XYZ file of C-alpha atoms in Angstrom:
786
model
C 30.641 44.592 112.360
C 32.895 46.030 109.660
C 35.526 44.761 107.328
C 38.929 46.147 106.596
C 39.928 46.380 102.935
C 42.018 43.393 102.048
C 45.582 43.878 101.041
C 46.843 42.330 97.863
C 50.511 42.616 98.785
C 52.490 41.777 101.890
C 53.269 44.819 104.002
C 55.116 45.351 107.246
C 52.400 47.156 109.194
C 53.542 49.541 111.918
C 51.362 50.330 114.866
C 51.727 52.891 117.618
C 50.244 50.485 120.150
C 52.845 47.776 119.800
C 56.347 47.302 121.077
C 57.416 45.911 117.737
C 60.476 47.492 116.238
C 61.695 47.400 112.669
C 65.306 47.909 111.855
C 66.788 48.225 108.387
C 70.357 47.095 108.031
C 71.660 46.840 104.501
C 69.552 44.247 102.725
C 68.337 42.647 105.954
C 65.113 43.782 107.586
C 64.917 42.839 111.273
C 61.615 42.918 113.147
C 61.705 42.606 116.924
C 58.441 41.527 118.567
C 57.577 40.315 122.014
C 55.091 37.384 122.155
C 53.632 36.946 125.604
C 53.382 33.158 125.881
C 56.257 30.675 125.991
C 57.175 29.643 122.494
C 59.103 26.720 121.139
C 62.505 27.776 119.950
C 63.436 26.573 116.504
C 67.077 25.731 116.145
C 68.227 27.027 112.790
C 71.310 24.818 112.861
C 69.196 21.689 113.114
C 66.858 22.751 110.343
C 69.452 24.071 107.972
C 67.495 27.302 107.400
C 65.319 29.836 109.229
C 61.989 28.418 110.331
C 58.650 30.007 111.268
C 56.788 28.965 114.367
C 53.374 27.495 113.523
C 50.377 29.413 114.909
C 48.324 27.775 117.637
C 45.276 28.717 119.697
C 46.418 30.724 122.705
C 49.404 32.373 120.987
C 49.532 35.956 122.242
C 50.755 39.192 120.628
C 51.138 42.797 121.659
C 48.993 44.034 118.767
C 46.957 42.845 115.801
C 49.640 44.204 113.479
C 52.274 41.978 115.061
C 49.895 39.018 114.715
C 49.476 39.744 111.022
C 53.241 40.061 110.532
C 53.740 36.740 112.288
C 51.105 34.979 110.148
C 52.525 36.532 106.984
C 55.965 35.183 107.765
C 54.500 31.774 108.477
C 52.591 31.962 105.166
C 55.734 32.871 103.263
C 57.483 29.833 104.694
C 54.561 27.523 103.910
C 53.989 28.784 100.366
C 50.859 30.938 100.429
C 49.967 34.595 100.808
C 47.884 36.515 103.313
C 45.104 39.104 103.167
C 43.384 40.962 105.991
C 39.876 39.594 106.441
C 36.942 40.593 108.609
C 37.191 42.678 111.725
C 34.641 42.894 114.512
C 33.931 45.929 116.660
C 32.781 46.303 120.229
C 29.119 47.258 120.595
C 30.092 49.356 123.591
C 32.687 51.759 122.202
C 33.116 50.735 118.545
C 36.758 49.702 118.995
C 38.118 46.706 117.058
C 37.756 43.581 119.192
C 38.654 40.801 116.760
C 40.497 40.382 113.455
C 40.845 37.630 110.862
C 43.886 37.131 108.617
C 43.117 34.810 105.720
C 44.756 33.058 102.795
C 44.831 35.277 99.688
C 42.673 32.668 97.916
C 39.834 33.050 100.442
C 36.487 33.922 98.834
C 35.428 33.835 95.189
C 35.444 37.536 94.216
C 37.957 36.965 91.410
C 38.795 33.936 89.317
C 42.125 33.276 91.072
C 40.421 32.677 94.431
C 39.229 29.212 95.443
C 37.347 29.833 98.695
C 40.286 28.644 100.786
C 39.285 28.288 104.478
C 42.793 28.746 105.975
C 42.991 31.588 108.521
C 43.886 32.755 111.969
C 41.609 34.888 114.147
C 42.964 37.029 116.956
C 40.888 38.526 119.739
C 41.710 41.500 121.970
C 41.774 40.752 125.686
C 41.036 43.210 128.496
C 44.787 43.433 129.038
C 45.169 44.909 125.533
C 46.942 41.798 124.229
C 45.745 39.893 121.155
C 45.305 36.109 121.370
C 44.797 33.521 118.617
C 41.365 32.001 119.306
C 40.905 30.242 115.942
C 43.451 28.635 113.612
C 42.469 26.747 110.446
C 45.568 25.261 108.885
C 44.310 23.330 105.857
C 44.157 24.870 102.347
C 41.991 23.697 99.433
C 44.677 24.433 96.844
C 48.295 23.580 96.236
C 50.931 25.556 98.116
C 53.908 27.121 96.392
C 57.463 26.206 97.231
C 59.430 28.282 99.681
C 61.646 29.437 96.843
C 58.667 30.661 94.824
C 57.374 32.757 97.665
C 60.668 34.307 98.705
C 62.258 37.276 97.028
C 65.683 36.831 95.400
C 67.199 38.508 98.451
C 66.122 36.851 101.692
C 65.719 39.146 104.636
C 65.743 38.008 108.218
C 63.306 38.904 110.954
C 64.063 38.200 114.552
C 61.253 37.610 117.032
C 62.734 38.302 120.451
C 61.406 37.671 123.946
C 64.030 38.231 126.618
C 66.356 35.278 125.981
C 64.153 33.475 123.446
C 64.986 34.148 119.813
C 63.265 32.771 116.748
C 64.719 33.686 113.360
C 62.226 33.980 110.524
C 62.804 34.153 106.792
C 60.737 36.851 105.134
C 59.922 38.013 101.628
C 60.087 41.820 101.688
C 57.407 44.020 100.213
C 60.039 46.020 98.300
C 61.185 44.520 95.005
C 64.929 44.187 94.709
C 66.319 46.124 91.741
C 69.221 44.503 89.946
C 71.496 46.189 87.450
C 71.557 44.718 83.966
C 75.112 44.611 82.710
C 76.117 45.680 79.216
C 72.511 46.682 78.366
C 71.630 43.070 77.584
C 67.900 42.587 77.042
C 65.860 40.233 79.182
C 64.926 36.851 77.729
C 61.963 37.051 75.355
C 62.218 40.841 75.318
C 59.864 41.314 78.254
C 60.467 44.314 80.478
C 60.437 43.534 84.168
C 61.155 45.546 87.294
C 64.697 44.161 87.257
C 65.423 46.048 84.055
C 65.612 49.391 85.828
C 69.153 50.504 86.468
C 70.176 51.756 89.894
C 72.284 54.871 89.488
C 73.119 56.506 92.765
C 69.857 57.990 94.020
C 68.091 57.718 90.692
C 66.432 54.977 88.712
C 67.202 55.243 85.030
C 65.179 53.116 82.594
C 67.621 51.297 80.373
C 65.246 51.518 77.421
C 62.865 54.206 76.289
C 59.224 53.407 75.593
C 58.631 52.035 72.118
C 55.831 50.269 70.283
C 56.014 46.515 70.815
C 57.668 46.714 74.240
C 56.243 43.978 76.498
C 55.607 43.798 80.247
C 54.567 41.065 82.620
C 51.792 43.183 84.169
C 50.033 46.511 83.749
C 51.504 47.736 87.019
C 54.987 46.917 85.746
C 54.278 48.989 82.632
C 53.103 51.878 84.776
C 56.232 51.696 86.930
C 58.409 51.706 83.827
C 56.623 54.725 82.302
C 56.654 56.475 85.669
C 60.439 56.221 85.965
C 60.906 57.237 82.329
C 58.689 60.304 82.909
C 60.472 61.277 86.095
C 63.847 61.255 84.426
C 62.546 62.967 81.278
C 60.942 65.818 83.214
C 57.176 65.305 83.320
C 54.583 63.679 85.530
C 51.963 61.127 84.549
C 48.356 60.238 85.303
C 46.296 57.132 84.664
C 44.152 57.715 81.586
C 41.408 55.663 79.998
C 40.920 51.955 80.371
C 38.895 49.660 78.134
C 37.150 46.465 79.188
C 36.210 43.300 77.369
C 32.531 43.074 76.414
C 32.674 39.344 77.168
C 33.922 39.201 80.752
C 34.486 42.825 81.787
C 38.236 42.350 82.252
C 40.564 45.231 81.406
C 42.011 44.869 77.912
C 43.971 48.109 77.520
C 45.199 51.096 79.545
C 46.579 54.533 78.821
C 49.140 56.391 80.906
C 49.200 60.077 80.000
C 51.148 63.230 80.758
C 49.700 65.063 83.781
C 49.012 68.042 81.499
C 46.719 66.017 79.227
C 43.228 67.482 78.755
C 41.846 70.877 79.714
C 39.830 70.099 82.844
C 42.151 72.126 85.078
C 43.945 75.444 84.436
C 47.304 73.686 84.776
C 46.509 71.325 81.883
C 47.328 72.309 78.333
C 46.025 69.394 76.272
C 49.362 67.601 76.056
C 49.197 64.595 73.728
C 52.047 62.526 75.201
C 50.920 59.067 76.323
C 51.706 55.361 76.347
C 48.987 52.779 75.778
C 49.351 49.123 76.658
C 47.203 46.237 75.472
C 46.753 42.839 77.075
C 47.764 39.864 74.954
C 46.256 36.374 75.028
C 49.392 35.265 76.878
C 48.536 37.615 79.746
C 51.416 39.957 78.947
C 50.959 43.631 78.116
C 52.409 45.239 74.996
C 52.819 48.913 74.075
C 50.590 49.358 71.018
C 50.364 53.175 70.898
C 52.846 55.805 71.957
C 53.401 59.546 71.623
C 56.512 61.109 73.173
C 55.854 64.667 72.026
C 54.824 67.268 74.605
C 53.309 70.679 73.860
C 54.855 72.284 76.943
C 58.284 72.708 78.478
C 59.593 69.807 80.517
C 60.592 70.252 84.145
C 63.845 69.391 85.803
C 64.109 65.960 87.368
C 64.420 67.569 90.790
C 61.168 69.517 90.450
C 59.279 66.453 89.248
C 60.512 64.403 92.180
C 59.525 67.080 94.689
C 55.886 66.861 93.650
C 55.677 63.136 93.007
C 53.881 61.133 95.683
C 55.400 57.855 94.514
C 58.792 56.769 95.827
C 61.019 56.282 92.802
C 63.114 53.745 94.679
C 60.232 51.513 95.772
C 58.049 49.435 93.518
C 55.232 47.682 95.341
C 54.990 44.040 94.377
C 51.756 42.879 92.771
C 50.101 39.695 94.012
C 47.083 39.063 91.813
C 47.523 40.499 88.374
C 48.364 44.180 88.634
C 46.046 47.016 87.716
C 43.170 44.763 86.735
C 42.365 44.246 90.401
C 43.900 47.272 92.035
C 44.573 50.707 90.658
C 48.081 52.083 91.056
C 49.107 51.884 94.691
C 49.880 55.349 95.996
C 52.393 55.765 98.783
C 50.741 58.823 100.310
C 52.486 60.748 103.030
C 50.684 61.479 106.276
C 46.956 60.901 106.291
C 46.183 62.605 103.025
C 43.555 61.280 100.684
C 44.171 57.863 99.182
C 42.589 56.591 95.992
C 42.826 52.904 95.265
C 40.578 50.415 93.571
C 40.833 48.454 96.793
C 39.055 51.214 98.643
C 39.918 52.703 102.009
C 36.674 54.625 102.410
C 35.638 52.522 105.378
C 38.904 52.763 107.276
C 39.974 56.264 106.242
C 36.731 58.164 105.791
C 34.026 56.676 107.927
C 35.652 57.720 111.183
C 36.089 61.252 109.868
C 32.510 61.563 108.625
C 30.646 59.623 111.322
C 30.954 62.349 113.964
C 29.907 64.916 111.364
C 26.841 62.863 110.428
C 25.837 62.459 114.069
C 26.150 66.193 114.682
C 24.124 67.056 111.581
C 21.360 64.608 112.473
C 21.002 66.294 115.864
C 20.712 69.713 114.190
C 18.763 68.771 111.053
C 15.866 66.314 111.273
C 15.953 65.929 107.494
C 19.594 64.846 107.336
C 20.069 61.473 105.626
C 23.095 59.255 105.186
C 23.700 55.672 104.118
C 26.684 53.339 103.946
C 27.116 50.516 101.449
C 28.276 47.395 103.271
C 29.779 44.497 101.347
C 30.694 41.379 103.340
C 30.957 43.508 106.445
C 33.194 46.109 104.802
C 32.210 49.774 104.546
C 32.233 50.708 100.865
C 30.497 53.775 99.380
C 28.961 56.524 101.538
C 26.064 58.820 100.592
C 24.640 61.800 102.469
C 22.237 64.700 101.935
C 21.034 67.321 104.382
C 17.435 68.469 104.694
C 18.004 71.464 102.454
C 19.325 69.254 99.629
C 16.388 66.870 99.968
C 13.948 69.772 99.898
C 15.678 71.276 96.852
C 15.309 67.942 95.074
C 11.516 68.159 95.347
C 11.531 71.297 93.198
C 14.735 70.926 91.187
C 15.307 67.166 90.976
C 13.903 66.914 87.447
C 17.418 67.399 86.035
C 20.459 66.051 87.879
C 24.152 66.171 87.118
C 26.337 63.429 88.551
C 29.735 65.089 88.823
C 32.393 62.378 89.179
C 35.258 64.424 87.755
C 37.060 64.073 91.096
C 37.600 60.343 90.529
C 39.473 60.934 87.270
C 42.706 61.930 89.022
C 44.662 59.214 90.812
C 45.250 61.154 93.997
C 42.014 63.114 94.210
C 39.184 62.546 96.654
C 36.810 59.797 95.346
C 34.033 62.336 95.863
C 30.909 62.664 93.725
C 28.101 65.202 93.869
C 24.489 65.205 92.675
C 23.791 68.688 91.339
C 20.512 70.277 90.273
C 19.699 73.634 88.665
C 17.623 75.974 90.825
C 15.148 78.697 89.815
C 17.989 81.208 89.423
C 19.883 78.860 87.064
C 22.463 78.250 89.804
C 23.849 74.833 90.738
C 22.208 73.438 93.861
C 23.453 70.471 95.866
C 21.192 67.393 95.862
C 23.500 64.933 97.599
C 27.125 63.815 98.033
C 28.924 60.499 97.933
C 32.274 58.810 98.307
C 32.436 56.062 95.696
C 34.193 52.817 96.585
C 35.158 51.833 93.049
C 34.099 52.243 89.445
C 31.753 49.278 89.258
C 28.136 48.737 88.256
C 27.448 47.579 91.801
C 28.759 50.807 93.359
C 26.854 53.133 91.034
C 23.665 51.060 91.246
C 23.779 51.292 95.027
C 24.467 55.014 94.789
C 21.502 55.746 92.492
C 19.142 53.546 94.507
C 20.189 55.301 97.716
C 19.729 58.745 96.175
C 16.282 57.701 94.979
C 15.344 56.461 98.449
C 16.528 59.698 100.061
C 14.551 61.781 97.551
C 11.145 60.112 98.092
C 11.491 57.847 95.059
C 11.106 60.594 92.440
C 13.093 59.690 89.309
C 14.653 62.553 87.321
C 13.607 63.356 83.767
C 17.224 63.592 82.674
C 20.712 63.027 84.015
C 24.077 64.295 82.861
C 26.819 61.818 83.733
C 29.949 60.222 82.317
C 29.616 57.829 79.413
C 31.389 54.987 81.230
C 29.675 51.658 80.597
C 29.279 51.001 84.332
C 27.417 54.284 84.834
C 25.243 53.696 81.779
C 24.252 50.250 83.043
C 23.450 51.586 86.524
C 21.306 54.403 85.086
C 19.339 51.983 82.898
C 18.757 49.740 85.884
C 17.710 52.377 88.456
C 16.372 55.202 86.225
C 14.940 53.274 83.245
C 12.872 56.203 81.922
C 15.562 58.855 82.430
C 17.417 60.330 79.440
C 21.197 60.017 79.956
C 23.337 62.764 78.452
C 27.127 62.435 78.409
C 29.292 64.853 80.399
C 30.826 67.317 77.975
C 34.283 67.473 79.574
C 34.726 63.690 79.423
C 33.271 63.387 75.942
C 35.518 66.184 74.638
C 38.582 64.516 76.161
C 37.828 61.245 74.354
C 36.927 63.091 71.172
C 40.221 64.955 71.276
C 42.130 61.708 71.769
C 40.530 59.868 68.867
C 40.335 62.760 66.390
C 43.484 64.714 67.208
C 45.265 63.521 64.056
C 42.459 64.691 61.773
C 42.913 67.882 59.754
C 41.060 71.177 60.200
C 38.583 70.590 57.363
C 37.442 67.300 58.919
C 36.920 68.922 62.322
C 34.906 71.734 60.727
C 32.617 69.326 58.873
C 32.375 67.071 61.926
C 31.149 69.907 64.172
C 28.795 71.194 61.479
C 27.249 67.749 61.204
C 26.760 67.507 64.977
C 25.545 70.994 65.825
C 23.676 72.148 62.709
C 21.621 69.166 61.598
C 17.927 69.641 62.378
C 16.469 66.198 61.636
C 17.553 62.593 62.116
C 17.605 61.968 58.358
C 19.738 65.058 57.802
C 22.186 63.913 60.497
C 22.456 60.362 59.099
C 23.136 61.685 55.600
C 25.788 64.159 56.791
C 27.447 61.597 59.094
C 27.730 58.884 56.426
C 29.028 61.386 53.883
C 31.657 62.565 56.367
C 32.912 59.036 57.088
C 33.024 58.191 53.380
C 34.866 61.364 52.433
C 37.629 60.762 54.977
C 37.760 56.954 54.822
C 36.572 56.459 58.416
C 33.812 53.909 57.944
C 35.815 51.328 59.888
C 36.795 53.675 62.729
C 35.737 51.823 65.893
C 35.292 54.893 68.078
C 33.106 56.714 65.547
C 30.995 53.578 65.105
C 30.475 53.342 68.865
C 29.609 57.027 69.184
C 27.086 56.830 66.346
C 25.356 53.987 68.201
C 25.171 56.242 71.285
C 24.205 59.409 69.382
C 21.022 59.937 71.432
C 23.194 60.657 74.473
C 25.425 63.383 72.999
C 24.156 64.761 69.652
C 22.067 67.938 70.350
C 19.460 66.959 67.767
C 18.405 63.968 69.906
C 18.545 65.829 73.219
C 16.477 68.941 72.473
C 13.151 67.228 73.097
C 14.159 66.408 76.707
C 14.123 68.899 79.569
C 17.703 69.701 80.657
C 16.967 73.072 82.348
C 18.672 74.775 79.408
C 22.179 73.492 80.266
C 24.136 74.296 77.055
C 25.565 71.508 74.925
C 28.902 73.257 74.471
C 29.612 74.198 78.095
C 30.958 72.074 80.923
C 29.203 72.254 84.272
C 31.269 74.033 86.881
C 32.192 71.837 89.830
C 29.934 72.701 92.788
C 32.849 72.856 95.224
C 35.367 74.244 92.742
C 38.933 73.177 93.502
C 38.498 72.825 97.248
C 39.335 69.115 97.195
C 42.639 68.045 95.698
C 45.648 65.829 96.305
C 46.772 67.914 99.263
C 43.436 67.902 101.101
C 43.960 66.195 104.501
C 41.064 64.093 105.695
C 40.699 66.200 108.832
C 40.070 69.285 106.669
C 37.539 67.664 104.358
C 34.471 68.440 106.474
C 35.409 72.077 107.073
C 36.216 72.601 103.366
C 32.925 70.941 102.440
C 30.946 73.129 104.852
C 32.596 76.330 103.622
C 31.991 75.447 99.972
C 28.353 74.567 100.649
C 27.728 77.751 102.642
C 29.275 79.879 99.883
C 26.914 78.399 97.296
C 23.865 78.778 99.522
C 24.765 82.369 100.295
C 24.814 83.043 96.535
C 21.348 81.502 96.326
C 20.060 83.680 99.184
C 21.359 86.793 97.424
C 19.492 85.872 94.239
C 16.332 85.196 96.277
C 16.621 88.631 97.830
C 17.188 90.304 94.448
C 14.233 88.531 92.824
C 11.842 89.570 95.597
C 13.125 93.137 96.009
C 14.306 94.255 92.578
C 12.424 94.633 89.307
C 13.775 94.318 85.801
C 13.109 97.197 83.390
C 10.304 96.511 80.915
C 11.342 96.810 77.271
C 7.870 96.608 75.675
C 4.261 97.397 76.473
C 3.223 93.782 76.046
C 1.015 92.529 78.933
C 2.750 89.157 78.823
C 6.080 90.863 79.576
C 4.603 92.348 82.729
C 3.064 88.969 83.593
C 6.402 87.166 83.321
C 8.296 89.878 85.218
C 5.859 89.384 88.090
C 6.272 85.586 88.123
C 9.800 84.695 87.007
C 13.052 85.122 88.902
C 15.312 87.853 87.546
C 17.610 85.482 85.672
C 14.780 83.570 84.001
C 12.938 86.768 83.146
C 16.040 88.063 81.353
C 16.013 84.928 79.181
C 12.313 85.380 78.418
C 12.748 89.110 77.741
C 15.568 88.422 75.288
C 13.353 86.006 73.342
C 10.481 88.500 73.381
C 12.657 91.289 71.964
C 14.064 88.961 69.295
C 10.556 87.953 68.235
C 10.010 91.403 66.690
C 12.635 90.668 64.037
C 10.751 87.573 62.803
C 7.890 87.158 60.341
C 5.137 84.551 60.631
C 3.199 82.942 57.781
C 0.319 80.515 58.038
C 1.286 77.457 55.987
C -1.295 74.868 57.090
C -4.721 74.795 58.679
C -7.012 71.880 59.387
C -9.780 72.318 61.917
C -8.300 73.912 65.041
C -4.719 72.940 64.121
C -2.656 75.666 62.445
C 1.002 75.706 61.391
C 3.105 78.837 60.983
C 6.449 79.246 59.288
C 8.423 81.737 61.360
C 11.608 83.107 59.804
C 14.010 85.901 60.573
C 13.784 89.058 58.495
C 16.547 89.043 55.885
C 17.654 85.500 56.677
C 15.679 82.720 55.007
C 17.953 80.051 56.509
C 16.875 80.829 60.072
C 13.341 79.525 60.294
C 11.149 77.260 62.380
C 7.671 75.757 62.208
C 5.226 76.479 65.042
C 2.153 74.269 65.398
C -0.842 75.605 67.328
C -3.334 73.069 68.682
C -6.905 73.534 69.900
C -6.386 73.510 73.693
C -5.109 76.363 75.904
C -3.669 76.831 73.099
C -1.132 74.047 72.724
C 1.975 75.224 70.869
C 4.962 73.256 69.620
C 8.008 74.799 67.923
C 10.488 72.840 65.856
C 13.385 74.511 67.727
C 12.139 72.760 70.933
C 13.445 75.472 73.238
C 10.517 75.092 75.632
C 10.986 71.311 75.843
C 14.713 71.724 76.485
C 14.773 74.858 78.669
C 11.250 75.442 79.928
C 10.994 78.987 78.527
C 9.041 79.942 75.405
C 11.088 80.761 72.308
C 10.930 83.817 70.034
C 9.110 81.824 67.366
C 6.193 80.929 69.645
C 6.068 84.481 71.039
C 5.812 85.805 67.467
C 2.840 83.521 66.842
C 1.257 84.721 70.126
C 1.493 88.271 68.730
C -0.194 87.151 65.499
C -2.958 85.487 67.534
C -3.180 88.592 69.765
C -2.626 86.605 72.983
C -2.065 88.981 75.892
C -0.779 86.477 78.448
C 1.326 83.345 78.448
C -0.890 80.309 79.193
C -0.160 79.002 82.728
C 1.012 75.623 81.403
C 3.969 77.407 79.734
C 5.205 79.037 82.928
C 6.983 76.295 84.869
C 6.698 76.503 88.654
C 10.406 75.657 88.967
C 11.396 78.954 87.278
C 9.198 81.240 89.395
C 10.168 83.341 92.383
C 7.969 81.162 94.587
C 9.446 77.900 93.307
C 10.729 76.887 96.734
C 7.911 78.265 98.825
C 4.788 78.033 96.693
C 2.166 75.290 96.902
C 3.222 72.325 94.743
C 1.133 71.940 91.604
C -0.668 68.609 91.404
C -0.337 68.622 87.627
C 3.413 69.104 87.751
C 3.899 66.227 90.154
C 2.395 63.946 87.535
C -0.594 63.153 89.741
C 1.481 60.766 91.864
C 0.110 61.032 95.458
C 3.441 59.930 96.988
C 5.401 62.594 95.131
C 2.813 65.264 95.904
C 2.908 64.416 99.601
C 6.724 64.549 99.583
C 6.583 67.992 97.963
C 4.155 69.250 100.593
C 6.135 67.746 103.489
C 9.415 69.307 102.398
C 7.787 72.642 101.600
C 6.234 72.820 105.071
C 9.400 71.533 106.726
C 11.550 74.234 105.132
C 9.058 76.973 106.069
C 8.885 75.611 109.634
C 12.676 75.611 109.973
C 12.839 79.283 109.019
C 9.927 80.033 111.366
C 11.667 78.296 114.266
C 14.956 80.073 113.641
C 13.210 83.464 113.669
C 11.128 82.618 116.763
C 14.136 81.436 118.789
C 16.075 84.710 118.533
C 14.460 86.293 121.650
C 11.851 85.617 124.331
C 9.522 88.198 122.832
C 9.662 86.599 119.377
C 9.292 83.179 120.955
C 6.025 84.209 122.651
C 4.783 85.695 119.386
C 5.741 82.580 117.416
C 4.064 80.345 119.980
C 0.801 82.291 119.800
C 0.863 82.171 116.003
C 1.369 78.398 116.153
C -1.582 77.983 118.539
C -3.804 80.063 116.280
C -2.618 78.128 113.227
C -3.285 74.861 114.997
C -6.887 75.869 115.723
C -7.456 76.703 112.048
C -6.049 73.293 111.047
C -8.222 71.582 113.697
C -4.963 70.491 115.328
C -5.445 69.494 118.956
C -2.570 69.192 121.376
């Protein structure tokens, strides 16, 4: 059983399997359908107006779409609105066998719904026709008047069956646009869709954006700014939104120039935007505005060529605009859609299901899961065996890359990324996210955890959105959350862009140069006092969350050395964008994944077959060259060479505990304290490089030279950075002593080795015989009996 995403606006749905026809003549829209059973003919002359036939059990239609259209017209006449409800599929072939069309107030998902039971259910017969088998007429709420539910311009639909004609009044899905004469403002100064002027083939806003301008809904504001942008010569994107801490409702929205930010080469950090804020009355007012662009504007023609929205058609909102549904995109063909009311189930599941089935047949470790909500397919997660195996060794640090969801038209595609032993990104799982809710991200993290044998990461880099933060705290309570740099920088740029150069210099110095919490607090408070920013709401909020973005508070947590001032490159690059057809998604995904894994294989080959040149005669350099991958050894070698330019002084000694002050020759400001404990020995440096990156720093290596240590203690050479990270025997100590995690490590290690063994043994009959004999011999040694 599945569920189709409900529609929050009335649409004329067209289907290739119906004989319905839609004709557009002037302002009248005529739909011709062919019901199969005799129907009572309503005489319009007797009634004084067009009437809609009431549904009844046994009423037959050529398709489910025609049935929905019929019920929608009936609903319009009666004074209520319709959504698409559950659908049921055949267990034999998966085709849709039954559909429900319900009152828009069915359910309780939002406050405007009352759990109304009114509906019709149609069932597909063997003949291919659809028959009403259930009709519930009664509503549990008041119905609107016919006038309230009709558009200002009534359009007629004609249901025709040979010589039987029923005329139906219908409220169109397209808002009528009326010209305002003499530039007279609307009553109360509120901008509505009717205030756009029709001028030939263009829609010219009669007023420019200005602070204080009011709208009836957020979607209306977007439509207004969209038309203004189109005629000015730029394109727009949906920017940030802010929610109420009390009820989670959206309180403000930003619409920005498409060139805002720097996340893509085509963006230049343009500051033009319009922000709207919700008032207690429910209206939306422009409270911030910037019309200045830092780039040349395009011609209207060029903007229109690339715009996926129809400038002549504004889709009518039913239940409150953008709060419940992100901007509706009228997307040509079957290209990717992105709406709050998700289409992952209907658009994506069919595309991916065959791929998942094929992969499961090829890869016994392939895993996928689908989030189902009230029978509707929501988010989808998948990971192949290689990703699950990689997670056993490299799942201590994960990056949740959701940058794809930030663009309106982009694929709602997220990736879990790890850092392998060559410091390359490695795929740990993929997902299509239904919406930006705590429920979606909680399900996603729980599913990832289940697929990865329940091993929680030490740290995660993800967006600072409240919904993601809540989901992380719920599913990964002991994991340190670090904010994504690209998103943090975008918000930082927005809130601090009006500050002068001296402030920005002191601000960055405070963040990146403070070494202790007390030092940071002192510098931060002094900065806010000096520039009169003690009441700045954004800075207050960011100070409260300082442990998730200030380097000082992150250095003690292992992040595989991912720099604070660098954004993580997208694993798939720019392969998925607004023009990616669904049918090409799988092939693009496979090519991108293979390219990354080929890069990993090359580094594996280099690490096993090439040797770095030794720069010293230190035994520990030779030790680390033998163990580390090439890329990690280069990091270690750089620290070792730098250690020779430092001096170490013993500043404290008590029993077996000794402290050294290590400073750079000729630079008293660059210094750290290294503490040496009694066991192994245990060393801790105040720079915390080992805790953050897993490689010893120059300060510790200088102390090792003072202590005349010839080798790095094994506990300071992490298995994850070695050449044998993927193929070596898992270390019990590194798994934390958890038997379940240790067993998962061993299973995936053996599985990966077996897969490579099988591939090599299946290349020829001779190799197959050899492989088989080796397996038999191995089985005898393991006391394995067939």
